[in-house]
Amino acid sequence: MIEVLYFAWVRERIGLPRETVDTNAATVADLVIELKAREDRYAAAFTDLSALRVAVDQKLADFDAPLAGAREIAFFPPMTGG
Amino acid sequence: MIEVLYFAWVRERIGLPRETVDTNAATVADLVIELKAREDRYAAAFTDLSALRVAVDQKLADFDAPLAGAREIAFFPPMTGG
Amino acid sequence: MQVRVQAAPFDFGAEAGAFAQGHTTAGAIVTFCGVVRDDGPAGLERMEIEHYPGMTERALEQIATQAMDRFALDDCLILHRHGPMRPGETIMMVATAARHRAAAFAAAEFLMDYLKSRAPFWKKEIARDGASWVAAKDQDEAALARWTGED
Amino acid sequence: MQVRVQAAPFDFGAEAGAFAQGHTTAGAIVTFCGVVRDDGPAGLERMEIEHYPGMTERALEQIATQAMDRFALDDCLILHRHGPMRPGETIMMVATAARHRAAAFAAAEFLMDYLKSRAPFWKKEIARDGASWVAAKDQDEAALARWTGED
């Protein structure tokens, strides 16, 4: 069980800010494949991975980062702070 | 007749902040030669021209700047504002 | 060193003044303040900033710590708002205190460059004719590049 | 655009706040504040800044005008004191307002680099064991060089 968070337009496309996901995915990329298979709104959100950023346990990570031991995965567009 | 101003350690060495000088010097450098000939304190202030800056009518100038028409010449060390 | 993330407006002048007063061994104080631009009647109605509670604070603490070390700062401050804000309101500020001006300026720019692209904030602009998420700029990523590979 | 030369102390926070509030079309405000460093009991008793009344104002106006043009600023402020001041007191400040941060930062550094070496101020440090005029630094002249030959 892993907490999955969505921010900005990723949140808007998927339609919720967070959910608990039951997964055995080995990497972030594997988790994305599982999510895309669920419904069109997920497929729409994850169409272009180059437009997305990911954090594993609140640290920026790559899509090939392993999920073993991770509790919280977040997907979001490139950040626009400041 | 020209007003000559001194600032910072140039003022301290010469011992006065300003004076009116009767001169026919053609350039700043010529004026410096006249001043150095006056007294030791002037010679001491003008020993090393590379350590001095000059303004003609409140604008930074070179030592070879002409004095024709100038009303106010100032001598001072490199500036240290900010 | 101080990091604050808040929804409430803040008084840039009061924060800048308080920051500057604490540091008598620093000769140089630099501040940056970001303001929601007012593009006139046809423009922006409001901005909304979303963030990632928890990660935001961690990211800002990390950026501030890096700046302290890299530029040997006496102090630094990051203050960033989230939530809705109107044109003319302050979005965020950074402040740096160092012995000399070069370090204070460089550290403030470093903080801003990292904040822009590495802190989990997302800006949404709500105009009269619709809302849109602000896109990240290539030049912001380029600005970041000048700080890497030099350590 | 505003240039002020004065003997009286000023409140950096109040000045920075007032400057920032006037500019709703500028998204970026940068300020620099120079402070007399307190080097401890063995150090500085006070600083005295001499200037060239008349030329000072002209030089500062000219530097500010150049910055406004070169960086397309919405506004800028130079405030510089002269006379005696003690450790911890503010010596001077600049502030810049621009649409984006790169211009606001560059303009503030430009103003500082020109102020350091081209405005007729001279600093004298009075310590317990004697007084001395602050020497101009080669690095300040070098800092100035980065702005020339680019126009």
PDB file of C-alpha atoms in Angstrom, chain A residues 4-5 18 21 45 52 58 77 81:
ATOM      1  CA  VAL A   4      -0.046   8.563  -4.276  1.00  0.00           C
ATOM      2  CA  LEU A   5      -0.374  12.355  -4.475  1.00  0.00           C
ATOM      3  CA  ARG A  18      -4.406  11.748  -3.279  1.00  0.00           C
ATOM      4  CA  VAL A  21      -2.871   2.428  -4.069  1.00  0.00           C
ATOM      5  CA  ALA A  45      -2.571  12.677 -17.039  1.00  0.00           C
ATOM      6  CA  LEU A  52       5.933  15.348 -15.352  1.00  0.00           C
ATOM      7  CA  GLN A  58       9.087  13.967  -0.630  1.00  0.00           C
ATOM      8  CA  PRO A  77       4.257  19.238 -13.484  1.00  0.00           C
ATOM      9  CA  GLY A  81       7.722  28.741  -7.450  1.00  0.00           C
TER      10      GLY A  81
END
